[in-house]
């Protein structure tokens, strides 16, 4: 009888540990999938704010409850290469006209006075030199802080991949 009780006790202990491990794995899955994710900065497009090799925890839940805001740093998938992500700063919000004149950023025709994230004066405004470069209602424009060394929504080759919803 004692041996049978001892077997049940061991079985209950093992079952308890298995349930505990299953709950722990489910919680980790939910956190990684829906709340946050670790990512590493690869490249120099966000210097001086972020350096090559910096590790970040990316918040994946905020934009489910609110709209993105100007100057926030975001991480989003590059649509032409699987498992590749871009890290950029939000500059243009939905419906805004963004233009670069003489290296200065203009939103809806007004100088963006508090834009101080760019590493240096932009030498090539790309398609943002055009006065009709607008962020459509559903689009956001992203730029790297190292503006002269960043593949972002100013370049015609990247207009589709860096302009969109996150």
Short mmCIF file of N, CA and C in Angstrom, two decimals:
data_model
loop_
_atom_site.label_atom_id
_atom_site.label_comp_id
_atom_site.label_asym_id
_atom_site.label_seq_id
_atom_site.Cartn_x
_atom_site.Cartn_y
_atom_site.Cartn_z
N UNK A 1 0.83 -1.20 0.00
CA UNK A 1 0.00 0.00 0.00
C UNK A 1 0.87 1.25 0.00
N UNK A 2 1.93 1.20 0.83
CA UNK A 2 2.82 2.35 0.89
C UNK A 2 3.50 2.61 -0.45
N UNK A 3 3.86 1.53 -1.11
CA UNK A 3 4.54 1.66 -2.41
C UNK A 3 3.60 2.28 -3.44
N UNK A 4 2.34 1.92 -3.40
CA UNK A 4 1.35 2.47 -4.33
C UNK A 4 1.17 3.98 -4.08
N UNK A 5 1.10 4.39 -2.83
CA UNK A 5 0.99 5.82 -2.50
C UNK A 5 2.23 6.58 -2.95
N UNK A 6 3.37 5.95 -2.81
CA UNK A 6 4.62 6.60 -3.22
C UNK A 6 4.65 6.76 -4.75
N UNK A 7 4.18 5.77 -5.50
CA UNK A 7 4.11 5.86 -6.96
C UNK A 7 3.18 7.00 -7.39
N UNK A 8 2.03 7.10 -6.72
CA UNK A 8 1.08 8.18 -7.02
C UNK A 8 1.71 9.54 -6.72
N UNK A 9 2.43 9.63 -5.64
CA UNK A 9 3.08 10.88 -5.25
C UNK A 9 4.12 11.30 -6.30
N UNK A 10 4.90 10.36 -6.78
CA UNK A 10 5.90 10.65 -7.82
C UNK A 10 5.19 11.07 -9.11
N UNK A 11 4.13 10.33 -9.46
CA UNK A 11 3.36 10.68 -10.65
C UNK A 11 2.78 12.09 -10.56
N UNK A 12 2.21 12.44 -9.41
CA UNK A 12 1.66 13.80 -9.20
C UNK A 12 2.76 14.86 -9.31
N UNK A 13 3.92 14.56 -8.76
CA UNK A 13 5.04 15.50 -8.81
C UNK A 13 5.48 15.73 -10.26
N UNK A 14 5.62 14.65 -11.02
CA UNK A 14 6.03 14.76 -12.43
C UNK A 14 4.96 15.51 -13.23
N UNK A 15 3.71 15.16 -13.01
CA UNK A 15 2.61 15.83 -13.71
C UNK A 15 2.58 17.33 -13.37
N UNK A 16 2.80 17.65 -12.11
CA UNK A 16 2.85 19.06 -11.70
C UNK A 16 3.96 19.82 -12.43
N UNK A 17 5.13 19.20 -12.53
CA UNK A 17 6.25 19.83 -13.24
C UNK A 17 5.94 19.99 -14.73
N UNK A 18 5.33 19.00 -15.34
CA UNK A 18 4.98 19.09 -16.76
C UNK A 18 3.98 20.20 -17.03
N UNK A 19 2.98 20.31 -16.16
CA UNK A 19 2.00 21.40 -16.29
C UNK A 19 2.69 22.76 -16.13
N UNK A 20 3.57 22.86 -15.14
CA UNK A 20 4.31 24.10 -14.90
C UNK A 20 5.15 24.48 -16.12
N UNK A 21 5.86 23.53 -16.70
CA UNK A 21 6.70 23.78 -17.88
C UNK A 21 5.83 24.18 -19.08
N UNK A 22 4.69 23.52 -19.25
CA UNK A 22 3.78 23.85 -20.36
C UNK A 22 3.26 25.28 -20.22
N UNK A 23 2.89 25.68 -19.03
CA UNK A 23 2.40 27.05 -18.79
C UNK A 23 3.51 28.06 -19.05
N UNK A 24 4.71 27.75 -18.60
CA UNK A 24 5.86 28.62 -18.82
C UNK A 24 6.16 28.80 -20.31
N UNK A 25 6.17 27.70 -21.06
CA UNK A 25 6.41 27.77 -22.50
C UNK A 25 5.31 28.57 -23.21
N UNK A 26 4.07 28.39 -22.81
CA UNK A 26 2.96 29.14 -23.41
C UNK A 26 3.12 30.64 -23.12
N UNK A 27 3.51 30.99 -21.90
CA UNK A 27 3.71 32.41 -21.56
C UNK A 27 4.85 33.01 -22.36
N UNK A 28 5.95 32.29 -22.52
CA UNK A 28 7.08 32.78 -23.32
C UNK A 28 6.66 32.97 -24.77
N UNK A 29 5.91 32.02 -25.31
CA UNK A 29 5.42 32.13 -26.69
C UNK A 29 4.57 33.39 -26.88
N UNK A 30 3.65 33.62 -25.97
CA UNK A 30 2.78 34.80 -26.06
C UNK A 30 3.61 36.08 -25.98
N UNK A 31 4.57 36.15 -25.07
CA UNK A 31 5.42 37.33 -24.94
C UNK A 31 6.23 37.59 -26.21
N UNK A 32 6.86 36.58 -26.75
CA UNK A 32 7.69 36.74 -27.94
C UNK A 32 6.85 37.05 -29.17
N UNK A 33 5.69 36.44 -29.30
CA UNK A 33 4.86 36.62 -30.48
C UNK A 33 4.08 37.93 -30.48
N UNK A 34 3.57 38.35 -29.33
CA UNK A 34 2.65 39.48 -29.31
C UNK A 34 3.12 40.70 -28.54
N UNK A 35 4.08 40.59 -27.67
CA UNK A 35 4.44 41.71 -26.79
C UNK A 35 5.80 42.32 -27.13
N UNK A 36 6.83 41.54 -27.16
CA UNK A 36 8.16 42.09 -27.40
C UNK A 36 9.07 41.09 -28.06
N UNK A 37 10.10 41.63 -28.70
CA UNK A 37 11.07 40.77 -29.37
C UNK A 37 12.43 41.43 -29.34
N UNK A 38 13.46 40.63 -29.13
CA UNK A 38 14.82 41.13 -29.15
C UNK A 38 15.28 41.19 -30.59
N UNK A 39 15.96 42.29 -30.95
CA UNK A 39 16.53 42.43 -32.28
C UNK A 39 17.87 43.14 -32.17
N UNK A 40 18.73 42.92 -33.13
CA UNK A 40 20.06 43.52 -33.14
C UNK A 40 20.17 44.49 -34.31
N UNK A 41 20.75 45.67 -34.07
CA UNK A 41 20.95 46.66 -35.11
C UNK A 41 22.08 46.18 -36.02
N UNK A 42 21.79 46.13 -37.30
CA UNK A 42 22.79 45.73 -38.29
C UNK A 42 22.91 46.84 -39.31
N UNK A 43 24.01 47.54 -39.31
CA UNK A 43 24.21 48.64 -40.25
C UNK A 43 24.35 49.96 -39.54
N UNK A 44 24.49 51.01 -40.33
CA UNK A 44 24.79 52.33 -39.79
C UNK A 44 23.72 53.38 -40.10
N UNK A 45 22.56 52.96 -40.59
CA UNK A 45 21.55 53.92 -41.02
C UNK A 45 20.91 54.72 -39.88
N UNK A 46 21.03 54.25 -38.64
CA UNK A 46 20.42 54.97 -37.51
C UNK A 46 21.44 55.67 -36.62
N UNK A 47 22.69 55.76 -37.07
CA UNK A 47 23.71 56.48 -36.28
C UNK A 47 23.39 57.96 -36.28
N UNK A 48 23.63 58.69 -35.25
CA UNK A 48 24.31 58.34 -34.02
C UNK A 48 23.39 57.77 -32.94
N UNK A 49 22.09 57.69 -33.18
CA UNK A 49 21.15 57.22 -32.16
C UNK A 49 21.38 55.75 -31.81
N UNK A 50 21.46 54.90 -32.81
CA UNK A 50 21.69 53.48 -32.62
C UNK A 50 22.95 53.08 -33.38
N UNK A 51 23.78 52.28 -32.75
CA UNK A 51 25.04 51.85 -33.35
C UNK A 51 24.91 50.41 -33.86
N UNK A 52 25.73 50.08 -34.85
CA UNK A 52 25.80 48.71 -35.36
C UNK A 52 26.11 47.78 -34.18
N UNK A 53 25.31 46.73 -34.02
CA UNK A 53 25.53 45.76 -32.96
C UNK A 53 24.71 46.02 -31.70
N UNK A 54 24.05 47.18 -31.59
CA UNK A 54 23.19 47.44 -30.43
C UNK A 54 22.06 46.41 -30.37
N UNK A 55 21.68 46.01 -29.18
CA UNK A 55 20.56 45.10 -28.98
C UNK A 55 19.36 45.89 -28.48
N UNK A 56 18.19 45.60 -29.04
CA UNK A 56 16.96 46.31 -28.68
C UNK A 56 15.87 45.31 -28.31
N UNK A 57 14.97 45.73 -27.46
CA UNK A 57 13.73 44.99 -27.22
C UNK A 57 12.64 45.78 -27.93
N UNK A 58 12.02 45.17 -28.91
CA UNK A 58 11.02 45.83 -29.74
C UNK A 58 9.64 45.59 -29.15
N UNK A 59 8.92 46.67 -28.91
CA UNK A 59 7.55 46.63 -28.40
C UNK A 59 6.63 46.30 -29.58
N UNK A 60 5.92 45.21 -29.50
CA UNK A 60 5.05 44.78 -30.60
C UNK A 60 3.56 45.01 -30.32
N UNK A 61 3.24 45.63 -29.21
CA UNK A 61 1.83 45.71 -28.82
C UNK A 61 1.27 47.14 -28.87
N UNK A 62 2.09 48.16 -28.73
CA UNK A 62 1.62 49.54 -28.61
C UNK A 62 0.71 49.98 -29.74
N UNK A 63 1.09 49.65 -30.99
CA UNK A 63 0.31 50.15 -32.13
C UNK A 63 -1.00 49.42 -32.33
N UNK A 64 -1.28 48.45 -31.49
CA UNK A 64 -2.62 47.84 -31.50
C UNK A 64 -3.61 48.73 -30.75
N UNK A 65 -3.09 49.64 -29.92
CA UNK A 65 -3.94 50.48 -29.08
C UNK A 65 -3.86 51.96 -29.41
N UNK A 66 -2.85 52.37 -30.18
CA UNK A 66 -2.72 53.78 -30.53
C UNK A 66 -2.01 53.91 -31.88
N UNK A 67 -2.11 55.08 -32.47
CA UNK A 67 -1.47 55.35 -33.75
C UNK A 67 0.00 55.73 -33.52
N UNK A 68 0.85 55.45 -34.49
CA UNK A 68 2.26 55.85 -34.38
C UNK A 68 2.41 57.36 -34.34
N UNK A 69 3.49 57.84 -33.73
CA UNK A 69 3.75 59.27 -33.62
C UNK A 69 5.08 59.61 -34.29
N UNK A 70 5.17 60.85 -34.76
CA UNK A 70 6.40 61.32 -35.38
C UNK A 70 7.58 61.16 -34.42
N UNK A 71 8.71 60.80 -34.95
CA UNK A 71 10.01 60.63 -34.28
C UNK A 71 10.16 59.29 -33.56
N UNK A 72 9.13 58.47 -33.50
CA UNK A 72 9.29 57.16 -32.88
C UNK A 72 10.16 56.28 -33.76
N UNK A 73 10.98 55.45 -33.13
CA UNK A 73 11.79 54.48 -33.87
C UNK A 73 10.98 53.20 -33.96
N UNK A 74 10.93 52.65 -35.17
CA UNK A 74 10.15 51.44 -35.41
C UNK A 74 11.02 50.38 -36.08
N UNK A 75 10.61 49.15 -35.94
CA UNK A 75 11.23 48.03 -36.63
C UNK A 75 10.12 47.38 -37.45
N UNK A 76 10.41 47.14 -38.75
CA UNK A 76 9.40 46.55 -39.62
C UNK A 76 10.07 45.63 -40.62
N UNK A 77 9.33 44.64 -41.13
CA UNK A 77 9.92 43.69 -42.07
C UNK A 77 10.16 44.32 -43.45
N UNK A 78 11.29 43.98 -44.04
CA UNK A 78 11.62 44.37 -45.41
C UNK A 78 10.89 43.40 -46.32
N UNK A 79 10.00 43.91 -47.16
CA UNK A 79 9.09 43.04 -47.89
C UNK A 79 9.75 42.22 -48.99
N UNK A 80 10.98 42.54 -49.37
CA UNK A 80 11.62 41.81 -50.46
C UNK A 80 12.61 40.75 -50.01
N UNK A 81 12.82 40.62 -48.70
CA UNK A 81 13.76 39.61 -48.21
C UNK A 81 13.26 39.07 -46.88
N UNK A 82 13.02 37.78 -46.83
CA UNK A 82 12.49 37.15 -45.64
C UNK A 82 13.47 37.25 -44.47
N UNK A 83 12.94 37.42 -43.27
CA UNK A 83 13.72 37.52 -42.03
C UNK A 83 14.68 38.70 -42.03
N UNK A 84 14.34 39.77 -42.76
CA UNK A 84 15.13 40.99 -42.77
C UNK A 84 14.23 42.11 -42.28
N UNK A 85 14.74 42.90 -41.32
CA UNK A 85 13.97 43.98 -40.74
C UNK A 85 14.72 45.28 -40.86
N UNK A 86 13.99 46.38 -41.04
CA UNK A 86 14.57 47.72 -41.08
C UNK A 86 14.26 48.42 -39.77
N UNK A 87 15.18 49.25 -39.32
CA UNK A 87 14.99 50.09 -38.15
C UNK A 87 15.06 51.52 -38.64
N UNK A 88 13.99 52.28 -38.48
CA UNK A 88 13.92 53.65 -38.99
C UNK A 88 13.14 54.52 -38.01
N UNK A 89 13.14 55.83 -38.29
CA UNK A 89 12.40 56.80 -37.48
C UNK A 89 11.22 57.32 -38.30
N UNK A 90 10.06 57.47 -37.66
CA UNK A 90 8.87 57.98 -38.34
C UNK A 90 9.04 59.49 -38.56
N UNK A 91 8.89 59.91 -39.81
CA UNK A 91 8.97 61.33 -40.15
C UNK A 91 7.62 61.84 -40.64
N UNK A 92 7.04 61.18 -41.63
CA UNK A 92 5.77 61.62 -42.20
C UNK A 92 4.63 60.73 -41.75
N UNK A 93 3.55 61.36 -41.31
CA UNK A 93 2.37 60.64 -40.85
C UNK A 93 1.34 60.56 -41.97
N UNK A 94 0.35 59.70 -41.84
CA UNK A 94 -0.65 59.54 -42.90
C UNK A 94 -1.28 60.87 -43.32
N UNK A 95 -1.33 61.07 -44.65
CA UNK A 95 -1.96 62.26 -45.22
C UNK A 95 -1.07 63.48 -45.31
N UNK A 96 0.15 63.44 -44.79
CA UNK A 96 1.04 64.60 -44.81
C UNK A 96 1.87 64.65 -46.09
N UNK A 97 2.21 65.86 -46.50
CA UNK A 97 3.13 66.07 -47.60
C UNK A 97 4.50 66.33 -47.01
N UNK A 98 5.47 65.52 -47.41
CA UNK A 98 6.83 65.65 -46.89
C UNK A 98 7.73 66.06 -48.05
N UNK A 99 8.55 67.09 -47.81
CA UNK A 99 9.46 67.57 -48.84
C UNK A 99 10.78 67.99 -48.21
N UNK A 100 11.85 67.79 -48.95
CA UNK A 100 13.17 68.24 -48.50
C UNK A 100 13.63 69.34 -49.45
N UNK A 101 13.91 70.51 -48.88
CA UNK A 101 14.41 71.65 -49.66
C UNK A 101 15.70 72.12 -49.00
N UNK A 102 16.78 72.12 -49.76
CA UNK A 102 18.10 72.54 -49.26
C UNK A 102 18.48 71.80 -47.97
N UNK A 103 18.18 70.52 -47.91
CA UNK A 103 18.55 69.71 -46.76
C UNK A 103 17.63 69.84 -45.57
N UNK A 104 16.61 70.68 -45.64
CA UNK A 104 15.65 70.89 -44.55
C UNK A 104 14.36 70.13 -44.83
N UNK A 105 13.73 69.62 -43.79
CA UNK A 105 12.49 68.85 -43.91
C UNK A 105 11.29 69.77 -43.74
N UNK A 106 10.35 69.66 -44.67
CA UNK A 106 9.10 70.42 -44.61
C UNK A 106 7.94 69.44 -44.58
N UNK A 107 7.03 69.67 -43.65
CA UNK A 107 5.80 68.88 -43.55
C UNK A 107 4.64 69.81 -43.86
N UNK A 108 3.86 69.45 -44.88
CA UNK A 108 2.73 70.28 -45.32
C UNK A 108 3.16 71.73 -45.55
N UNK A 109 4.35 71.92 -46.10
CA UNK A 109 4.84 73.24 -46.45
C UNK A 109 5.51 74.01 -45.33
N UNK A 110 5.51 73.49 -44.11
CA UNK A 110 6.11 74.17 -42.96
C UNK A 110 7.39 73.48 -42.54
N UNK A 111 8.41 74.26 -42.21
CA UNK A 111 9.70 73.73 -41.78
C UNK A 111 9.51 72.91 -40.51
N UNK A 112 10.07 71.73 -40.50
CA UNK A 112 10.02 70.88 -39.32
C UNK A 112 11.15 71.31 -38.40
N UNK A 113 10.85 72.28 -37.55
CA UNK A 113 11.87 72.97 -36.76
C UNK A 113 12.55 72.08 -35.73
N UNK A 114 11.82 71.17 -35.12
CA UNK A 114 12.41 70.37 -34.05
C UNK A 114 12.98 69.04 -34.54
N UNK A 115 13.23 68.93 -35.84
CA UNK A 115 13.81 67.70 -36.40
C UNK A 115 15.31 67.79 -36.24
N UNK A 116 15.83 67.11 -35.24
CA UNK A 116 17.27 67.17 -34.95
C UNK A 116 17.90 65.79 -34.90
N UNK A 117 17.22 64.81 -35.46
CA UNK A 117 17.72 63.45 -35.40
C UNK A 117 18.69 63.13 -36.51
N UNK A 118 18.60 63.83 -37.63
CA UNK A 118 19.48 63.56 -38.75
C UNK A 118 20.93 63.82 -38.38
N UNK A 119 21.83 62.93 -38.81
CA UNK A 119 23.24 63.02 -38.47
C UNK A 119 23.90 64.22 -39.16
N UNK A 120 23.46 64.52 -40.37
CA UNK A 120 24.06 65.60 -41.14
C UNK A 120 23.03 66.13 -42.13
N UNK A 121 23.37 67.21 -42.80
CA UNK A 121 22.47 67.79 -43.81
C UNK A 121 22.29 66.78 -44.94
N UNK A 122 21.07 66.59 -45.37
CA UNK A 122 20.79 65.63 -46.43
C UNK A 122 21.28 66.14 -47.77
N UNK A 123 22.18 65.39 -48.38
CA UNK A 123 22.73 65.77 -49.67
C UNK A 123 21.82 65.37 -50.81
N UNK A 124 21.14 64.25 -50.67
CA UNK A 124 20.27 63.75 -51.73
C UNK A 124 18.87 63.53 -51.17
N UNK A 125 17.95 64.44 -51.45
CA UNK A 125 16.59 64.28 -50.93
C UNK A 125 15.81 63.18 -51.63
N UNK A 126 16.33 62.67 -52.75
CA UNK A 126 15.63 61.62 -53.47
C UNK A 126 14.27 62.10 -53.93
N UNK A 127 13.28 61.22 -53.84
CA UNK A 127 11.94 61.59 -54.31
C UNK A 127 11.25 62.60 -53.39
N UNK A 128 11.85 62.86 -52.21
CA UNK A 128 11.27 63.86 -51.30
C UNK A 128 11.56 65.29 -51.77
N UNK A 129 12.33 65.45 -52.84
CA UNK A 129 12.57 66.78 -53.41
C UNK A 129 11.32 67.28 -54.13
N UNK A 130 10.46 66.36 -54.53
CA UNK A 130 9.23 66.71 -55.24
C UNK A 130 8.18 67.23 -54.25
N UNK A 131 7.48 68.25 -54.65
CA UNK A 131 6.48 68.84 -53.76
C UNK A 131 5.26 67.96 -53.57
N UNK A 132 5.07 66.97 -54.43
CA UNK A 132 3.88 66.12 -54.30
C UNK A 132 4.17 64.80 -53.60
N UNK A 133 5.31 64.69 -52.93
CA UNK A 133 5.64 63.45 -52.22
C UNK A 133 4.79 63.39 -50.95
N UNK A 134 3.73 62.63 -51.00
CA UNK A 134 2.81 62.59 -49.86
C UNK A 134 2.73 61.21 -49.26
N UNK A 135 2.47 61.19 -47.98
CA UNK A 135 2.14 59.94 -47.32
C UNK A 135 0.65 59.74 -47.46
N UNK A 136 0.24 58.72 -48.19
CA UNK A 136 -1.19 58.47 -48.36
C UNK A 136 -1.84 58.22 -47.01
N UNK A 137 -3.15 58.20 -46.99
CA UNK A 137 -3.89 58.04 -45.73
C UNK A 137 -3.41 56.88 -44.89
N UNK A 138 -3.01 55.80 -45.52
CA UNK A 138 -2.63 54.61 -44.76
C UNK A 138 -1.12 54.45 -44.63
N UNK A 139 -0.34 55.43 -45.09
CA UNK A 139 1.12 55.27 -45.10
C UNK A 139 1.84 56.16 -44.10
N UNK A 140 3.02 55.70 -43.75
CA UNK A 140 3.92 56.42 -42.86
C UNK A 140 5.27 56.47 -43.55
N UNK A 141 5.96 57.61 -43.49
CA UNK A 141 7.29 57.71 -44.10
C UNK A 141 8.35 57.50 -43.03
N UNK A 142 9.32 56.63 -43.32
CA UNK A 142 10.38 56.29 -42.38
C UNK A 142 11.72 56.73 -42.96
N UNK A 143 12.58 57.30 -42.13
CA UNK A 143 13.93 57.66 -42.55
C UNK A 143 14.91 57.20 -41.49
N UNK A 144 16.11 56.89 -41.92
CA UNK A 144 17.19 56.60 -40.99
C UNK A 144 17.77 57.90 -40.47
N UNK A 145 18.35 57.90 -39.28
CA UNK A 145 18.97 59.12 -38.72
C UNK A 145 20.24 59.50 -39.48
N UNK A 146 20.93 58.54 -40.02
CA UNK A 146 22.14 58.78 -40.81
C UNK A 146 21.67 58.95 -42.26
N UNK A 147 21.05 60.07 -42.53
CA UNK A 147 20.27 60.30 -43.76
C UNK A 147 21.05 60.10 -45.06
N UNK A 148 22.32 60.41 -45.07
CA UNK A 148 23.09 60.26 -46.30
C UNK A 148 23.56 58.83 -46.52
N UNK A 149 23.30 57.95 -45.57
CA UNK A 149 23.72 56.56 -45.68
C UNK A 149 22.60 55.64 -45.22
N UNK A 150 21.39 55.88 -45.70
CA UNK A 150 20.23 55.11 -45.27
C UNK A 150 19.34 54.78 -46.46
N UNK A 151 18.97 53.51 -46.59
CA UNK A 151 17.95 53.12 -47.56
C UNK A 151 16.62 53.33 -46.87
N UNK A 152 15.89 54.32 -47.33
CA UNK A 152 14.62 54.63 -46.68
C UNK A 152 13.61 55.13 -47.70
N UNK A 153 12.51 55.71 -47.25
CA UNK A 153 11.43 56.06 -48.16
C UNK A 153 11.71 57.29 -49.01
N UNK A 154 12.93 57.83 -48.97
CA UNK A 154 13.31 58.90 -49.89
C UNK A 154 13.77 58.34 -51.23
N UNK A 155 14.21 57.09 -51.23
CA UNK A 155 14.74 56.49 -52.46
C UNK A 155 13.66 55.83 -53.27
N UNK A 156 13.70 56.03 -54.58
CA UNK A 156 12.67 55.46 -55.44
C UNK A 156 12.68 53.93 -55.38
N UNK A 157 13.87 53.31 -55.20
CA UNK A 157 13.94 51.86 -55.12
C UNK A 157 13.35 51.33 -53.84
N UNK A 158 13.18 52.17 -52.86
CA UNK A 158 12.70 51.72 -51.56
C UNK A 158 11.34 52.32 -51.22
N UNK A 159 10.75 53.05 -52.13
CA UNK A 159 9.48 53.71 -51.83
C UNK A 159 8.43 52.70 -51.36
N UNK A 160 8.34 51.58 -52.04
CA UNK A 160 7.32 50.59 -51.67
C UNK A 160 7.66 49.86 -50.38
N UNK A 161 8.94 49.60 -50.15
CA UNK A 161 9.28 48.76 -49.00
C UNK A 161 9.36 49.55 -47.71
N UNK A 162 9.54 50.83 -47.76
CA UNK A 162 9.71 51.62 -46.54
C UNK A 162 8.57 52.60 -46.33
N UNK A 163 7.52 52.47 -47.09
CA UNK A 163 6.37 53.33 -46.92
C UNK A 163 5.18 52.42 -46.71
N UNK A 164 4.62 52.43 -45.54
CA UNK A 164 3.48 51.56 -45.29
C UNK A 164 3.14 51.48 -43.84
N UNK A 165 2.23 50.63 -43.53
CA UNK A 165 1.80 50.45 -42.14
C UNK A 165 2.73 49.50 -41.43
N UNK A 166 2.86 49.71 -40.13
CA UNK A 166 3.71 48.83 -39.33
C UNK A 166 2.82 47.90 -38.53
#
